[in-house]
Coordinates of C-alpha atoms in Angstrom, one line a residue:
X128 CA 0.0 0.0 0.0
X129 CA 1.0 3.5 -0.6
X130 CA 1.9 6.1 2.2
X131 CA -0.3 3.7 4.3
X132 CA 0.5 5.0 7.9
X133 CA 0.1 8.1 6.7
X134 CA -3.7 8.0 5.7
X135 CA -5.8 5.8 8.5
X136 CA -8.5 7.2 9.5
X137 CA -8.3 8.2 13.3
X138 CA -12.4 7.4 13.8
X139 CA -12.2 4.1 12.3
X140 CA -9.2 3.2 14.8
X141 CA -12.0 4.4 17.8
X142 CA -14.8 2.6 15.9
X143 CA -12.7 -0.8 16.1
X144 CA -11.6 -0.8 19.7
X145 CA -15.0 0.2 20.6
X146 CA -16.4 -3.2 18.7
X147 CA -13.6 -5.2 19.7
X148 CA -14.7 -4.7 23.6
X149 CA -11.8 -2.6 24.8
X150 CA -12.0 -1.0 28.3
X151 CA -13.3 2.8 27.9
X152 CA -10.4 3.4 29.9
X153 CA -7.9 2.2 27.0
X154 CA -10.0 4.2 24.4
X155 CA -9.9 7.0 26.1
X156 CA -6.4 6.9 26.6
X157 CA -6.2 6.1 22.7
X158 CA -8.2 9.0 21.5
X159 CA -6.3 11.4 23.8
X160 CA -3.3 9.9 22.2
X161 CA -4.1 10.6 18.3
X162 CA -5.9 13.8 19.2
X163 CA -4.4 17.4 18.7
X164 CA -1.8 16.3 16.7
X165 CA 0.5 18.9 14.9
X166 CA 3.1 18.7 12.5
X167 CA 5.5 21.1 10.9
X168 CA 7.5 21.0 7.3
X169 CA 10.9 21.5 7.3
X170 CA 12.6 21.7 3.9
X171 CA 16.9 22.6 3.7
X172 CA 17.1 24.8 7.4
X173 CA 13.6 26.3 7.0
X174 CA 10.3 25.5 8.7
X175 CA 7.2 25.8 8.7
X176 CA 4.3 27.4 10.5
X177 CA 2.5 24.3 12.9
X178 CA -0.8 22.7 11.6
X179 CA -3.2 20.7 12.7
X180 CA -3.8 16.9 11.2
X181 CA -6.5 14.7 11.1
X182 CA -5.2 11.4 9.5
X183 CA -2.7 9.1 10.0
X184 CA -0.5 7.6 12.8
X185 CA 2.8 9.0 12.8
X186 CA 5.2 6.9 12.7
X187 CA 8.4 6.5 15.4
X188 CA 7.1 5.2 18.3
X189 CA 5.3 1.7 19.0
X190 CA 1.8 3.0 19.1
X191 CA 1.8 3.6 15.4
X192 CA 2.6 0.4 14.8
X193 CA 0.1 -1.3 16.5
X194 CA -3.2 1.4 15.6
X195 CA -1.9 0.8 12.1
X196 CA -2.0 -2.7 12.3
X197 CA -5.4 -2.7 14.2
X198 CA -6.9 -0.6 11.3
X199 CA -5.8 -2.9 8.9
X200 CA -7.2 -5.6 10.6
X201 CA -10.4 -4.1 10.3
X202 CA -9.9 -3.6 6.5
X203 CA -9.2 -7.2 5.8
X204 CA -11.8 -8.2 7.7
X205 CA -14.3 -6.5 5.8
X206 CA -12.7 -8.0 2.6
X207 CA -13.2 -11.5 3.8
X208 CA -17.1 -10.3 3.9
X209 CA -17.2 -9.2 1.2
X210 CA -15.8 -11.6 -0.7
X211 CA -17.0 -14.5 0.9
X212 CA -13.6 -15.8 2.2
X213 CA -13.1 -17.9 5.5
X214 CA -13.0 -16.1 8.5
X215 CA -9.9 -16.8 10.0
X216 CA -8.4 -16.9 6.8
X217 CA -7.8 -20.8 6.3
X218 CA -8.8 -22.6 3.6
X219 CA -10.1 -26.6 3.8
X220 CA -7.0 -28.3 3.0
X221 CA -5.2 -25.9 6.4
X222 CA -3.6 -23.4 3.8
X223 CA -3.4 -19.9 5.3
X224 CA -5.1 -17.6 2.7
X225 CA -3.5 -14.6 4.1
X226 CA -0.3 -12.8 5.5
X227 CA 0.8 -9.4 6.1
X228 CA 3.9 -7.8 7.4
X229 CA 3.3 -4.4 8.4
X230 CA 1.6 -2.8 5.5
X231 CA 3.0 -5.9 3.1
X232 CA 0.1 -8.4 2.3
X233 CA -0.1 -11.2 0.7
X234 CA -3.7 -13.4 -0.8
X235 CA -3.1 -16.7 -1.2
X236 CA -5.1 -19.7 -2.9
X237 CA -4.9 -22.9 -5.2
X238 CA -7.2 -21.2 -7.7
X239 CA -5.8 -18.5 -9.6
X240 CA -9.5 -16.8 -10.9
X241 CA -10.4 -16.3 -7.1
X242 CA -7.3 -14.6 -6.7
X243 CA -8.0 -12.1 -9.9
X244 CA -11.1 -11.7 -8.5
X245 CA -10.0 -10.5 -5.5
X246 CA -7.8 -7.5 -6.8
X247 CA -10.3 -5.2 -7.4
X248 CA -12.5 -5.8 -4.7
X249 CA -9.4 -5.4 -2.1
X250 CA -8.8 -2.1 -3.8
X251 CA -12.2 -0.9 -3.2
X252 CA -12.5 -1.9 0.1
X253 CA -9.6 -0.5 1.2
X254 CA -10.2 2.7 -0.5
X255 CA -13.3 3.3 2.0
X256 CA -10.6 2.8 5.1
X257 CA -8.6 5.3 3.4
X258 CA -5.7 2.8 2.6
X259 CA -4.2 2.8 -1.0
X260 CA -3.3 -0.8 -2.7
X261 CA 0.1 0.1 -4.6
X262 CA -1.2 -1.3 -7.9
X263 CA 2.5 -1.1 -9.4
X264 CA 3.9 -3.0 -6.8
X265 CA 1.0 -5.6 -6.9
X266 CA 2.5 -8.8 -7.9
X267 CA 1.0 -12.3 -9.1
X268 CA 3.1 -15.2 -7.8
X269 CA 2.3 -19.0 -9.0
X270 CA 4.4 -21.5 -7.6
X271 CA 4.7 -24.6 -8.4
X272 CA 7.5 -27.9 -9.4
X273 CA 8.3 -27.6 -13.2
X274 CA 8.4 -31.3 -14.4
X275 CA 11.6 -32.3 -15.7
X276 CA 10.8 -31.8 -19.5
X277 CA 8.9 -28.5 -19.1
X278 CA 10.5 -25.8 -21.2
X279 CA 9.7 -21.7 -21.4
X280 CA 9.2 -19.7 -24.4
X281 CA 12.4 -19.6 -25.2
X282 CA 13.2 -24.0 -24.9
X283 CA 15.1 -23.3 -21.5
X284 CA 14.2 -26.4 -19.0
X285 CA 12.3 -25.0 -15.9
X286 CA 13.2 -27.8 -13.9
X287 CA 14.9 -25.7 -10.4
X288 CA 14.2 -22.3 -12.9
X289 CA 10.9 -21.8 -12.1
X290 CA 10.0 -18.0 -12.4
X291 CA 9.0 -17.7 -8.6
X292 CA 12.4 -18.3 -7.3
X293 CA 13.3 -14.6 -8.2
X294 CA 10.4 -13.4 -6.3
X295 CA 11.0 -11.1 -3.6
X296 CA 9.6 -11.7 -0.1
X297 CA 10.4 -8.8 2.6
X298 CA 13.5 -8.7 0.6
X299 CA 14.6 -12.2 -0.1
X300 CA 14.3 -14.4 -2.8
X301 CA 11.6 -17.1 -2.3
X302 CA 14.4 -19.6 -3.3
X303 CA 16.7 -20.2 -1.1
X304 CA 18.9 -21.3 -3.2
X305 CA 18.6 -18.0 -5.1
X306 CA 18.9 -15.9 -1.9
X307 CA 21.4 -17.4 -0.8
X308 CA 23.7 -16.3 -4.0
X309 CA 22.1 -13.0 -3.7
X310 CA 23.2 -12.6 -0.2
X311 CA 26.8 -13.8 -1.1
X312 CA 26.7 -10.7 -3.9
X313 CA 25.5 -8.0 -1.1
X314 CA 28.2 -9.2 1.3
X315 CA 30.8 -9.2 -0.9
X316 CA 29.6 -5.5 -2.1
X317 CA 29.5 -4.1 1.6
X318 CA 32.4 -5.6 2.3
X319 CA 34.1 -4.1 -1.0
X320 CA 33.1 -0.5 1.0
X321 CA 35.3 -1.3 3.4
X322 CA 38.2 -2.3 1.6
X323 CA 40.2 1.0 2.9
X324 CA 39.4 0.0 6.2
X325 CA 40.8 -3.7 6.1
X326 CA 43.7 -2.7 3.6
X327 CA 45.0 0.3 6.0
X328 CA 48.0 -0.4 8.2
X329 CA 47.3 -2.5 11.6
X330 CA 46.7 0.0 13.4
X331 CA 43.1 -1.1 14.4
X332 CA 42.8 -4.2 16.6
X333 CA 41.3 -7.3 14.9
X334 CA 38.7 -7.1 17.3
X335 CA 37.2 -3.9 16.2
X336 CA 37.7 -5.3 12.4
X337 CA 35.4 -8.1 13.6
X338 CA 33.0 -5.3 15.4
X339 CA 32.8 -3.9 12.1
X340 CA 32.8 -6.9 9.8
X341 CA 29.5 -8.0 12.0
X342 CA 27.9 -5.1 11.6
X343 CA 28.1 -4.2 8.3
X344 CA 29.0 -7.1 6.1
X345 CA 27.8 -10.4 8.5
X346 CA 24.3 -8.7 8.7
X347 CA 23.6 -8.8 5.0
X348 CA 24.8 -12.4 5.0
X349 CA 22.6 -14.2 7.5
X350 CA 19.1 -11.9 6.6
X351 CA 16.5 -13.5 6.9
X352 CA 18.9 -17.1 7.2
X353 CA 16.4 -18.6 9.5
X354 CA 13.6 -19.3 6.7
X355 CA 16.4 -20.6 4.0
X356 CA 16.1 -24.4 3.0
X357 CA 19.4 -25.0 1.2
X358 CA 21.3 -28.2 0.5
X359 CA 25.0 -28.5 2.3
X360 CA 26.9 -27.6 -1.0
X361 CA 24.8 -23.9 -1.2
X362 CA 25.6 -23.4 2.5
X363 CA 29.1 -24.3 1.6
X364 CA 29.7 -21.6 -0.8
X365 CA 28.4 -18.9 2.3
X366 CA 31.2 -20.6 4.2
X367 CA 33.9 -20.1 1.7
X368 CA 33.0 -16.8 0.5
X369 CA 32.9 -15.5 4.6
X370 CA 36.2 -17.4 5.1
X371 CA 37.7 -15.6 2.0
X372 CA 36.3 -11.9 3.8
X373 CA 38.1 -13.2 7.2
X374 CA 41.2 -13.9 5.1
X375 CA 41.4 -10.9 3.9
X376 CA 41.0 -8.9 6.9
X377 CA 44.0 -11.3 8.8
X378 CA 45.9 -10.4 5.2
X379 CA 46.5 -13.9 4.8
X380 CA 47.0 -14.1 1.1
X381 CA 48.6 -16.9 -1.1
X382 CA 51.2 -18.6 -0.8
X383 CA 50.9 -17.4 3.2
X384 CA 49.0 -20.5 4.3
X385 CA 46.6 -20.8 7.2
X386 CA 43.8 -23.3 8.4
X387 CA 40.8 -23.2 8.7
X388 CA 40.1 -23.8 12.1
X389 CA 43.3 -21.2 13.1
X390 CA 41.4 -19.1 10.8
X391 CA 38.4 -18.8 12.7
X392 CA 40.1 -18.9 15.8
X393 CA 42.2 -15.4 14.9
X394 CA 38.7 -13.6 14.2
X395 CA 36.5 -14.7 16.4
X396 CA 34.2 -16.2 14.3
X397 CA 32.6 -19.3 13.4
X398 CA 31.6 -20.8 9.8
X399 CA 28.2 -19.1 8.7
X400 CA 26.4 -22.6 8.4
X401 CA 26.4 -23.1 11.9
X402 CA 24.7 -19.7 12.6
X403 CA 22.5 -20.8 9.7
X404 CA 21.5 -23.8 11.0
X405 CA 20.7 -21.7 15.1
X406 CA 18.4 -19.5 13.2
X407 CA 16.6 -22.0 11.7
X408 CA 16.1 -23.6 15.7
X409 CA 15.3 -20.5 16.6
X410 CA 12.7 -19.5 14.4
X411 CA 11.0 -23.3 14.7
X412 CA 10.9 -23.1 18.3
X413 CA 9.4 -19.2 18.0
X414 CA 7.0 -20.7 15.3
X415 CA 5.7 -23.4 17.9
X416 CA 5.3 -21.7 20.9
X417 CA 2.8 -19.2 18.5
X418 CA -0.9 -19.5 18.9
X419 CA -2.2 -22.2 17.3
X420 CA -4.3 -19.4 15.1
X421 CA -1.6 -17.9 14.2
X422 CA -0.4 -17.5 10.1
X423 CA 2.8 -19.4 10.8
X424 CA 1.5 -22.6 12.9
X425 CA -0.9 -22.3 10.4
X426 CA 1.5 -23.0 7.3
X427 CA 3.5 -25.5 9.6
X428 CA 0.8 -27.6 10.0
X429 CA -0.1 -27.3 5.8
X430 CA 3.1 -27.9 5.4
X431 CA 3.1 -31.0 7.5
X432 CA -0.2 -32.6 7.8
X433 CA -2.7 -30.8 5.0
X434 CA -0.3 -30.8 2.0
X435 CA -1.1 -34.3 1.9
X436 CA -3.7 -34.2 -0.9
X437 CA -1.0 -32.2 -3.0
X438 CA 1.3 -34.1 -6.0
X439 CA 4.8 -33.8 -3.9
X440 CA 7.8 -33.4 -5.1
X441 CA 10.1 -36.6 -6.6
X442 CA 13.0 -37.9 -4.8
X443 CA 13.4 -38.2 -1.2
X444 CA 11.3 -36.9 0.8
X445 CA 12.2 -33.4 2.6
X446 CA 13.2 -33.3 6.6

């Protein structure tokens, strides 16, 4: 959605916690809140005179989050009304036919004309809430397991090249596989910023290289690590190309040989697959201890136990 915090409708959030039985004490602590709001423009060092606004949640604190999300709530729940769609949002076979991230959302289904459908009738609904759908970031996902003589236009196999692999998610490819090769590029490029820094002479401690190194170049490796699915030979490649980053900042160039183990030892550090493979606990154990209502034990449990009437994938079967 466009500008989406910026155009909520302050009497709809009032209307919602009203219907959704909060305490008049938390309303009225609400509306005092989101009341006599003023704002001022500042453009190069000169401002503006102070004027009063009447939309919107503004956005820096954790209140704006959370009356943003409560209106949008609202929203999608009047969609689901209107267009007949289960209320919660789960379809027979335990697919989750919905999922949003802030003002990021996703429709899901196994029939593509319900989706199309559903386009137009979002954008009207959510025009009366005063929310915007971005129509030119709108994008139609099918996924799906290209057989192994499916071709494209052009006579290029499919097989592993499916077009959704390049599809952005909260900025990562919905391959893994994919991701992970993009995430090797982005490290490599943040860590080319830095060059200066790791090339200077030692005068900085290898600790504060590996302060820095974590911030700004280890970050971009391991986002979003904890939802990748890769096979041992991807994750290897994340392991070399970090190993080759460490290398360079102990200047350890050929023929100057060192192990591996010594290697990560010197820095600090340990081999990105391992932190891979934590995240991925992690995020399981966060998933399970969810509400059982909740968008992501719902997917678990299509993913586990309603996928079942679903043509799976050849070869052995996934852990």
């Amino acid at each position: 959605m466009s500008k989406a915090f910026d155009t909520i409708k302050r009497r709809k959030i009032l209307e919602i916690l009203q219907t959704t039985g909060c305490s008049s004490d938390h309303t009225r602590i609400v509306r005092f809140l989101i009341s006599n709001r003023k704002l001022k423009v500042n453009i190069n060092k000169s401002s503006s005179n102070w004027f009063d606004t009447t939309l919107g949640s503004f956005q820096g604190d954790s209140r704006s989050g959370a009356l943003f999300i409560t209106t949008l709530a609202g929203a999608l729940n009047d969609v689901r009304q209107q267009a007949a769609r289960p209320d919660p949002p789960i379809s027979p076979s335990s697919l989750p036919l919905e999922s949003a991230y802030a003002d990021d959302v996703d429709f899901l289904d196994e029939d593509s004309e319900s989706l199309a459908r559903l386009i137009p009738l979002t954008s009207r609904v959510l025009k009366d809430w005063n929310l915007f759908v971005n129509e030119g970031k709108t994008e139609n996902t099918h996924i799906y397991m290209a057989s192994n003589t499916e071709v494209n236009s052009e006579g290029i196999l499919l097989k592993d090249q499916e077009p959704w692999r390049t599809s952005k998610q909260l900025g990562s490819l919905m391959c893994s596989t994919a991701d992970i090769r993009h995430r090797i590029c982005l490290a490599n490029a943040a860590f080319n910023t830095f060059t200066k820094l790791w090339m200077q002479p030692r005068k900085i401690s290898i600790t504060l290289l590996m302060h820095v190194y974590n911030a700004m170049v280890l970050s971009v490796f391991v986002y979003n690590s904890s939802s990748w699915a890769a096979p041992k030979n991807v994750l290897g490649k994340l392991d070399t190309c970090h190993r080759r980053h460490l290398g360079r900042i102990l200047r350890c160039h050929r023929p100057s040989v060192i192990t591996i183990s010594f290697l990560y030892i010197r820095c600090g550090a340990r081999p990105l697959s391992e932190l891979v493979r934590k995240a991925r606990w992690r995020m399981l154990g966060h998933v399970l201890r969810l509400h059982p209502d909740s968008t992501a034990q719902n997917a678990l449990m299509f993913a586990v136990v309603g996928s079942g009437h679903l043509r799976g994938r050849r070869g052995r079967l996934q852990n």
